[in-house]
CSV table of C-alpha atoms in Angstrom, one decimal:
chain,number,residue,atom,x,y,z
C,853,MET,CA,77.2,159.0,86.3
C,854,TYR,CA,80.3,157.3,86.9
C,855,VAL,CA,81.9,158.9,90.2
C,856,LYS,CA,85.5,158.5,91.3
C,857,ILE,CA,86.8,159.7,94.7
C,858,CYS,CA,90.5,160.4,94.4
C,859,GLY,CA,93.7,161.1,96.6
C,860,LEU,CA,92.5,158.5,99.2
C,861,ARG,CA,94.9,157.4,101.9
C,862,SER,CA,92.7,156.2,104.6
C,863,PRO,CA,90.9,152.8,104.6
C,864,GLU,CA,88.0,154.6,106.5
C,865,HIS,CA,87.4,156.9,103.7
C,866,ALA,CA,87.7,154.2,101.1
C,867,MET,CA,85.0,152.2,102.8
C,868,LEU,CA,83.1,155.4,103.2
C,869,ALA,CA,83.2,156.1,99.4
C,870,ALA,CA,82.3,152.6,98.5
C,871,SER,CA,79.4,152.2,100.6
C,872,HIS,CA,77.8,155.6,99.2
C,873,GLY,CA,78.1,154.4,95.9
C,874,ALA,CA,81.5,155.5,94.4
C,875,ASP,CA,82.2,153.7,91.2
C,876,ALA,CA,86.1,154.2,91.6
C,877,ILE,CA,88.7,155.3,94.3
C,878,GLY,CA,92.1,156.7,93.4
C,879,VAL,CA,95.3,156.4,95.3
C,880,VAL,CA,98.0,159.0,94.3
C,881,MET,CA,101.7,157.6,94.5
C,882,SER,CA,103.6,160.6,93.2
C,883,GLU,CA,105.8,162.8,95.4
C,884,PRO,CA,105.8,165.4,96.3
C,885,SER,CA,102.1,165.6,96.3
C,886,PRO,CA,100.4,165.9,99.7
C,887,ARG,CA,98.1,163.1,98.8
C,888,HIS,CA,101.1,160.8,98.1
C,889,ALA,CA,100.6,157.3,99.5
C,890,THR,CA,103.0,154.7,100.7
C,891,PRO,CA,102.5,150.9,99.1
C,892,GLU,CA,101.3,149.9,102.5
C,893,GLU,CA,98.7,152.9,102.6
C,894,ALA,CA,97.8,151.8,98.9
C,895,SER,CA,97.2,148.1,99.8
C,896,ALA,CA,95.1,149.2,102.8
C,897,VAL,CA,92.9,151.4,100.8
C,898,ILE,CA,92.5,148.8,98.1
C,899,ALA,CA,91.4,146.2,100.6
C,900,ALA,CA,89.0,148.4,102.3
C,901,ALA,CA,87.2,149.5,99.3
C,902,ARG,CA,86.8,146.1,97.9
C,903,THR,CA,85.3,144.9,101.2
C,904,GLU,CA,82.7,147.2,100.9
C,905,ASN,CA,82.3,146.9,97.2
C,906,PRO,CA,84.1,144.0,95.5
C,907,ALA,CA,83.3,145.6,92.0
C,908,ILE,CA,84.8,149.1,92.6
C,909,ASP,CA,87.7,150.2,90.3
C,910,THR,CA,90.8,150.8,92.2
C,911,VAL,CA,93.0,153.3,90.3
C,912,LEU,CA,96.7,153.9,90.8
C,913,VAL,CA,97.5,157.7,89.8
C,914,VAL,CA,100.8,158.7,88.8
C,915,ARG,CA,102.9,161.2,87.0
C,916,GLU,CA,106.5,161.7,85.9
C,917,MET,CA,107.1,157.9,86.4
C,918,ALA,CA,108.2,155.9,83.7
C,919,ALA,CA,104.8,154.2,82.4
C,920,VAL,CA,106.3,150.7,82.3
C,921,ASP,CA,107.4,151.2,85.9
C,922,ALA,CA,104.0,152.5,86.8
C,923,ALA,CA,102.5,149.6,85.2
C,924,ALA,CA,104.7,147.1,87.1
C,925,MET,CA,103.5,149.0,90.5
C,926,ALA,CA,100.0,148.9,89.6
C,927,ASN,CA,100.2,145.2,89.2
C,928,ASN,CA,102.2,144.4,92.1
C,929,LEU,CA,99.9,146.3,94.5
C,930,GLY,CA,96.8,144.7,93.0
C,931,PHE,CA,95.2,148.0,91.2
C,932,ASP,CA,92.5,147.6,88.7
C,933,VAL,CA,93.3,150.5,86.7
C,934,LEU,CA,96.6,152.7,85.9
C,935,GLN,CA,95.9,156.4,85.4
C,936,LEU,CA,98.9,158.3,83.8
C,937,HIS,CA,98.7,162.0,84.3
C,938,GLY,CA,100.7,164.3,82.1
C,939,GLY,CA,102.8,164.2,79.1
C,940,TYR,CA,103.1,160.5,78.3
C,941,SER,CA,103.3,159.6,74.5
C,942,ALA,CA,101.2,157.2,72.7
C,943,ALA,CA,104.1,154.7,72.6
C,944,GLU,CA,104.5,155.1,76.4
C,945,PHE,CA,101.0,154.4,77.0
C,946,ALA,CA,101.1,151.0,74.5
C,947,LYS,CA,104.1,149.8,76.6
C,948,ALA,CA,102.3,150.4,79.9
C,949,ARG,CA,99.2,148.6,78.4
C,950,ALA,CA,101.0,145.5,77.4
C,951,LEU,CA,101.8,145.1,81.2
C,952,HIS,CA,98.5,146.2,82.7
C,953,PRO,CA,95.5,146.5,80.0
C,954,ARG,CA,93.0,148.9,81.9
C,955,ILE,CA,94.8,152.2,81.4
C,956,TRP,CA,93.4,155.6,82.0
C,957,ARG,CA,94.9,159.1,80.4
C,958,ALA,CA,94.5,162.3,82.2
C,959,ALA,CA,95.3,165.4,80.5
C,960,SER,CA,94.2,169.0,80.1
C,961,LEU,CA,92.8,170.9,77.3
C,962,ALA,CA,94.7,174.1,78.3
C,963,THR,CA,98.0,172.1,77.5
C,964,THR,CA,96.8,169.4,75.1
C,965,PRO,CA,94.3,170.9,72.8
C,966,GLY,CA,92.3,168.4,70.7
C,967,LEU,CA,92.0,165.7,73.3
C,968,ARG,CA,89.8,162.7,72.4
C,969,ALA,CA,89.0,159.6,74.5
C,970,GLY,CA,90.8,156.5,73.2
C,971,THR,CA,93.4,158.3,71.1
C,972,TYR,CA,96.1,156.5,73.1
C,973,GLY,CA,94.3,153.5,73.3
C,974,GLU,CA,93.3,154.3,77.0
C,975,GLU,CA,90.0,152.9,78.4
C,976,ARG,CA,88.8,156.3,79.9
C,977,LEU,CA,90.2,159.9,79.3
C,978,LEU,CA,90.0,162.1,82.4
C,979,VAL,CA,89.8,165.7,81.4
C,980,ASP,CA,91.6,168.0,84.1
C,981,SER,CA,92.3,171.7,84.8
C,982,ALA,CA,95.8,173.1,83.7
C,983,VAL,CA,97.1,172.5,87.3
C,984,ALA,CA,96.1,169.1,88.3
C,985,GLY,CA,95.3,168.7,92.1
C,986,SER,CA,95.1,172.4,92.5
C,987,GLY,CA,91.3,172.7,93.1
C,988,GLU,CA,90.9,175.6,90.9
C,989,SER,CA,88.2,175.7,88.7
C,990,TRP,CA,88.3,176.3,84.9
C,991,ASP,CA,86.2,177.3,81.9
C,992,LEU,CA,83.9,174.5,81.1
C,993,ASN,CA,82.8,176.4,78.0
C,994,LEU,CA,86.2,174.9,76.7
C,995,ILE,CA,85.0,171.7,76.6
C,996,ASN,CA,83.1,170.1,73.5
C,997,GLY,CA,81.6,166.9,74.8
C,998,ALA,CA,81.0,165.5,71.0
C,999,GLU,CA,84.7,166.1,70.3
C,1000,LEU,CA,86.0,164.5,73.3
C,1001,GLY,CA,84.2,161.3,72.6
C,1002,LEU,CA,82.1,158.9,74.9
C,1003,SER,CA,84.4,157.5,77.9
C,1004,TRP,CA,85.8,160.8,79.4
C,1005,LEU,CA,85.5,162.1,83.2
C,1006,LEU,CA,85.4,165.6,84.2
C,1007,ALA,CA,88.0,166.8,86.9
C,1008,GLY,CA,89.5,170.1,88.2
C,1009,GLY,CA,87.8,172.2,90.8
C,1010,LEU,CA,84.9,170.3,91.2
C,1011,ASN,CA,83.2,170.1,94.9
C,1012,PRO,CA,80.0,169.1,96.5
C,1013,ASP,CA,78.5,172.7,95.7
C,1014,ASN,CA,79.2,172.9,92.0
C,1015,VAL,CA,79.4,169.3,90.7
C,1016,ALA,CA,75.8,169.2,89.4
C,1017,ASP,CA,76.0,172.3,87.5
C,1018,ALA,CA,79.2,171.0,86.0
C,1019,ILE,CA,77.7,167.9,84.9
C,1020,ARG,CA,74.7,169.6,83.5
C,1021,SER,CA,76.9,172.2,81.7
C,1022,ALA,CA,79.7,169.6,80.4
C,1023,ARG,CA,77.7,166.3,80.2
C,1024,PRO,CA,81.0,164.1,81.0
C,1025,GLY,CA,80.3,160.4,81.4
C,1026,GLY,CA,81.8,160.7,85.0
C,1027,VAL,CA,83.3,163.0,87.4
C,1028,ASP,CA,86.8,163.0,89.6
C,1029,VAL,CA,87.2,164.7,92.8
C,1030,SER,CA,90.2,165.1,95.1
C,1031,SER,CA,90.9,168.4,96.7
C,1032,GLY,CA,87.2,169.6,96.5
C,1033,ILE,CA,86.5,167.0,99.4
C,1034,GLU,CA,89.3,168.2,101.4
C,1035,ILE,CA,89.4,170.3,104.6
C,1036,ALA,CA,93.4,170.8,104.0
C,1037,PRO,CA,95.6,169.6,101.5
C,1038,GLY,CA,95.5,165.8,101.8
C,1039,GLU,CA,93.0,165.7,104.3
C,1040,LYS,CA,89.7,164.3,103.3
C,1041,SER,CA,86.5,165.2,105.0
C,1042,PRO,CA,84.0,162.3,105.3
C,1043,GLU,CA,81.0,164.7,105.0
C,1044,LEU,CA,82.3,166.3,101.9
C,1045,ILE,CA,82.8,162.7,100.2
C,1046,GLU,CA,79.0,162.0,101.0
C,1047,ARG,CA,77.9,165.2,99.8
C,1048,PHE,CA,79.9,165.0,96.5
C,1049,ILE,CA,78.4,161.6,95.6
C,1050,ALA,CA,75.0,162.5,96.4
C,1051,ALA,CA,75.3,165.7,94.2
C,1052,ALA,CA,76.9,164.0,91.4
C,1053,ARG,CA,74.1,161.3,91.6
C,1054,SER,CA,71.4,163.9,91.8
C,1055,VAL,CA,71.6,165.1,88.1
């Protein structure tokens, strides 16, 4: 089970996630999100995660930023992956991919029915709730894993207490969490990070 810990701004939390076996860490650079990181914070998080695990995927998460500008930012800061969240077109994905080959797509079944991994040439598809970053749970019965394809991650409303059941129900290739490991918007909990990874790995 591929596990991504997202919305990190602290090098300590990045090292913790990497040391407990996270496959990816995500940094949000999108205002006015409470998880928005500065370039300096992003660089520190990347360096800390790679110190603990050089093979970890570092993911830049953006929305409502021109795709080519986001790709340039990912390159400049040294991210492995660019995750485009929201209403980007296939043409915008192609332009971004020409600059930064590893692109993930994040979208919601509520607003984009008929999602399928790879349709926009993305490496992975992240299937989120209708309100990204809200922590709101959503109806996993909407998911047909066979229709979504192989390389997709489940997100939205996940936390240490429900992630194992969500994995059993939806059968994703991986999971992504941000608000579900926070004690307040943008404030991560080391304990919840550890518990989430352990719960996801237990299935």
